[in-house]
Coordinates of C-alpha atoms in Angstrom, one line a residue:
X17 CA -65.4 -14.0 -56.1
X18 CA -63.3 -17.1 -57.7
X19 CA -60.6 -15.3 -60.0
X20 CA -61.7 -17.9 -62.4
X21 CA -65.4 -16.1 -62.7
X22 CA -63.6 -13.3 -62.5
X23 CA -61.5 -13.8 -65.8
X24 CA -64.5 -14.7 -67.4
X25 CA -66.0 -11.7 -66.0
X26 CA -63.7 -10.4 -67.6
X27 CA -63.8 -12.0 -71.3
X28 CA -67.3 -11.2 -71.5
X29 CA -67.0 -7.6 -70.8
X30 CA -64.1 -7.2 -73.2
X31 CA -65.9 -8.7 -76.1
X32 CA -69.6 -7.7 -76.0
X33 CA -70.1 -4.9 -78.5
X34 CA -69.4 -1.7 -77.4
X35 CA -67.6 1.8 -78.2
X36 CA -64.5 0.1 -78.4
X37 CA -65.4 -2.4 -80.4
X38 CA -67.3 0.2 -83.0
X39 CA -64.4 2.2 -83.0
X40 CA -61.7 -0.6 -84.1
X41 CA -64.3 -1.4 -86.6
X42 CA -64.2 2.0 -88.2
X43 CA -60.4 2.8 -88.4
X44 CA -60.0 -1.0 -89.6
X45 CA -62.5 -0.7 -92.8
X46 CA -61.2 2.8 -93.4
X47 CA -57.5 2.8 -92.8
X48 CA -56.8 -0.5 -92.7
X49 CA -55.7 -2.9 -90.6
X50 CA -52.5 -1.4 -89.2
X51 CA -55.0 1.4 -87.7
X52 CA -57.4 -1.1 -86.2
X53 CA -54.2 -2.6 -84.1
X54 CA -53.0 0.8 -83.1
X55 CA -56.4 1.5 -81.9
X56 CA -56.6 -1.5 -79.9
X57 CA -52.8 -0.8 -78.4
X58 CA -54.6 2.7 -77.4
X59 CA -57.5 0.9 -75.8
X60 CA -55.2 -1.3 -73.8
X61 CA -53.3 1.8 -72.8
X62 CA -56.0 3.2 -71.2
X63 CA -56.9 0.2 -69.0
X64 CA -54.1 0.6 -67.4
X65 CA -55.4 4.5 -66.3
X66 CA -58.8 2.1 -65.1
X67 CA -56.4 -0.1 -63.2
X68 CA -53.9 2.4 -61.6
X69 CA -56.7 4.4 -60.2
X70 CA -58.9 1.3 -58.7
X71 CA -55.5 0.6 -56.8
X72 CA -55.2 3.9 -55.7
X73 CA -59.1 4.0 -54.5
X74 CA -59.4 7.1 -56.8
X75 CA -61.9 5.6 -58.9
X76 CA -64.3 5.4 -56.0
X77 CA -63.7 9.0 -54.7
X78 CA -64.7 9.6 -58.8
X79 CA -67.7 7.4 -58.3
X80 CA -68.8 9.7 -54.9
X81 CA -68.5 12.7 -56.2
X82 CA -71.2 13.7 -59.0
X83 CA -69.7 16.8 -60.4
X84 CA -66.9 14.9 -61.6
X85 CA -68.4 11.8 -62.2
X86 CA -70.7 13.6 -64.5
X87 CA -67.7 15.8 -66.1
X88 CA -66.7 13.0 -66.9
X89 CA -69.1 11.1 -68.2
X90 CA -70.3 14.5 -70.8
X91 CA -66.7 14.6 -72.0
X92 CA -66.7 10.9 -73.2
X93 CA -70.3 11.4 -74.0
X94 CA -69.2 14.6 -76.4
X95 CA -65.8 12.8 -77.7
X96 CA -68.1 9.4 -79.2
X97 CA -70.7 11.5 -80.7
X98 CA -68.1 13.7 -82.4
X99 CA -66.6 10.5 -83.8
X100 CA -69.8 9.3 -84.8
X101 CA -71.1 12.1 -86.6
X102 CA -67.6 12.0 -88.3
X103 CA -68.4 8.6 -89.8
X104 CA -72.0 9.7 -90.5
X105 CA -71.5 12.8 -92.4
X106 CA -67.9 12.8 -94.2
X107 CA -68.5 8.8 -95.1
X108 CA -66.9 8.7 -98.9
X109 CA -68.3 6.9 -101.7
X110 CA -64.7 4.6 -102.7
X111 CA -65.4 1.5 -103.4
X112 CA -61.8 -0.1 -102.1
X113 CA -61.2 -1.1 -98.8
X114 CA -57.9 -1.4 -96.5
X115 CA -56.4 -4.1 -95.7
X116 CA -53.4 -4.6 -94.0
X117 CA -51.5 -1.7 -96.0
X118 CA -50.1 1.0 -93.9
X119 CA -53.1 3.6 -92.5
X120 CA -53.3 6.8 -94.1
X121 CA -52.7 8.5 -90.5
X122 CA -50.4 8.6 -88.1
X123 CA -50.4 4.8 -86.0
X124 CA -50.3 7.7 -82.7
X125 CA -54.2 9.1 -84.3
X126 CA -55.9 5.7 -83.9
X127 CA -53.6 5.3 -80.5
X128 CA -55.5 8.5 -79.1
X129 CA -58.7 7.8 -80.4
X130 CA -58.3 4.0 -78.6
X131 CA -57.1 5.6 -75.7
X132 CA -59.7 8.5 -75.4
X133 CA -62.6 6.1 -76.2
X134 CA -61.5 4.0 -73.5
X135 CA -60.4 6.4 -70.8
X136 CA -63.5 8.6 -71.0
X137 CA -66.2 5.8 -70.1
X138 CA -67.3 5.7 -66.8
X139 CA -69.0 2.5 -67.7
X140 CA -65.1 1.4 -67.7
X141 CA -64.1 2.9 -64.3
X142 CA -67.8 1.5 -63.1
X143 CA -66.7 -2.1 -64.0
X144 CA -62.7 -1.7 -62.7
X145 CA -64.3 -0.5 -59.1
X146 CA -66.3 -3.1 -59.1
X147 CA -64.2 -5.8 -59.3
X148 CA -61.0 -4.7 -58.2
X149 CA -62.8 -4.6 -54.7
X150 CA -62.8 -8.3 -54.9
X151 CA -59.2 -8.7 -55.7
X152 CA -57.2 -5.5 -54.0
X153 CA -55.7 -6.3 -50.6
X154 CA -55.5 -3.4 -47.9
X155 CA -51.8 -4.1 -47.8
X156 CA -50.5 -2.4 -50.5
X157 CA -47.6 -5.2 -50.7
X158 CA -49.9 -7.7 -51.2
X159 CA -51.9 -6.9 -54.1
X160 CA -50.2 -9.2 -56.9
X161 CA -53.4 -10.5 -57.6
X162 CA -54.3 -7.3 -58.4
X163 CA -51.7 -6.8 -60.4
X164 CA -52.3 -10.2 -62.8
X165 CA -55.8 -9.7 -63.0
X166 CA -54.8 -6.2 -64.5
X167 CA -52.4 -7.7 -66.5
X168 CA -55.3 -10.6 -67.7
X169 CA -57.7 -7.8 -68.8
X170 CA -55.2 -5.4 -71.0
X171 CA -54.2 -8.8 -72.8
X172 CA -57.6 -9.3 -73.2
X173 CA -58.5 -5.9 -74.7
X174 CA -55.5 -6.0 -77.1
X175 CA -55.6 -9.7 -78.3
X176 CA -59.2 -8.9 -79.2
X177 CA -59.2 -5.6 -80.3
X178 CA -56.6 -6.9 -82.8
X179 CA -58.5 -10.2 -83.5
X180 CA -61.5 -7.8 -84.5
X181 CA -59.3 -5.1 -87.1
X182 CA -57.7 -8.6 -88.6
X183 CA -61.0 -10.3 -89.3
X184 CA -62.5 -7.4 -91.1
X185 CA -59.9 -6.5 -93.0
X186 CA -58.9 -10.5 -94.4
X187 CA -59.2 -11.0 -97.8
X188 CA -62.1 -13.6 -96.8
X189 CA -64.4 -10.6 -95.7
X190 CA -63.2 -8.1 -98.8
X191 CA -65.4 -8.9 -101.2
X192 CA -68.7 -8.9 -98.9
X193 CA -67.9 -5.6 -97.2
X194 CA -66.4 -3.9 -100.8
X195 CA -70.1 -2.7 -101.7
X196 CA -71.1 -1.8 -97.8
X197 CA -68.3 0.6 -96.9
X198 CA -70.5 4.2 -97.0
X199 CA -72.8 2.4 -95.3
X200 CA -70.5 0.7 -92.8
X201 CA -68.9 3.7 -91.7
X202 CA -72.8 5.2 -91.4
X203 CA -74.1 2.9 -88.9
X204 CA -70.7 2.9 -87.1
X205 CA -70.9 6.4 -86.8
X206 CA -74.6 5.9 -85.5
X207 CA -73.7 3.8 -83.1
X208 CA -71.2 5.8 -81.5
X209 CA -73.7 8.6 -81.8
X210 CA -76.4 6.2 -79.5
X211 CA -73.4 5.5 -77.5
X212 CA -72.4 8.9 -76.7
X213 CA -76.1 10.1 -76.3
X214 CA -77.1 7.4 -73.7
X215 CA -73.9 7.7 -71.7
X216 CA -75.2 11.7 -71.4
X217 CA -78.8 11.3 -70.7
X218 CA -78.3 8.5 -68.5
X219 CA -78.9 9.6 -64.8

């Protein structure tokens, strides 16, 4: 495969809507945006777990072996729905959102959450297999390739993870999303829900 398809690949997988994506969404409109960036630092972290492993092969002894491929998958499965049914259920009524005012957490809580959102999806390790077989050499020394098209895709995840938490917290989207905040964080937290539940009852 061309490496340009393959960066577009690339794009296209990094910005359709996802768990990642739902999740910046949520710690930007409720903590502002210095949370949304920290949780897209913590997403780009954990590409680099998908990308060290693909190198290694692991990913496809993963990918082989169901116990742990489904171990897994019901641990990321478990950690979206909790997240979701956070958002659902302790949702507040405030009427103020953040903007880019420091988060009312730790910067290293949205890191982990990033991170573990990321790192647990299968779907993830799936798509790093998948195409690191068309770029990884079977001489270790020669897989610089490799090695910039890793690069490519945890720019990617970052530079649009943070495009995403400063959108939606600019002043231009404030007034729109002022009255929708409960019910924001409600269908964010139902789509992590649906996220989590298909990842487990997909066979």
């Amino acid at each position: 495969m061309e490496l340009i398809s393959l960066a577009i690949l690339g794009l296209l997988i990094v910005i359709s809507p996802g768990a990642d994506f739902v999740l910046v969404l949520k710690n930007s409109l409720n903590h502002g945006r210095s949370a949304g960036i920290w949780t897209a630092i913590g997403i780009s972290l954990a590409i680099t777990i998908h990308i060290t492993y693909s190198l290694l092969g692991i990913s496809y002894l993963i990918s082989q072996n169901e116990m742990l491929f489904n171990a897994i998958r019901y641990a990321g499965a478990a950690y979206l729905i909790y997240l979701g049914v956070k958002g659902i259920f302790f949702s507040d009524n405030k009427t103020d959102l953040q903007g880019d005012t420091a988060p009312s957490k730790s910067g290293k809580h949205f890191l982990a959450q990033g991170f573990l959102c990321n790192a647990l999806n299968p779907k993830t390790m799936l798509f790093f297999l998948s195409v690191f077989s068309q770029v990884v050499s079977t001489n270790a020394s020669d897989n610089h390739v490799a090695l910039l098209y890793g690069a490519y895709m945890i720019a990617m995840h970052f530079l649009w993870f943070s495009l995403v938490a400063i959108l939606f917290t600019s002043k231009a989207l404030q007034t729109r999303l002022l009255n929708m905040k409960k019910l924001l964080n409600q269908l964010c937290g139902a789509g992590l829900v649906t996220f989590g539940t298909v990842l487990a009852l997909k066979s």
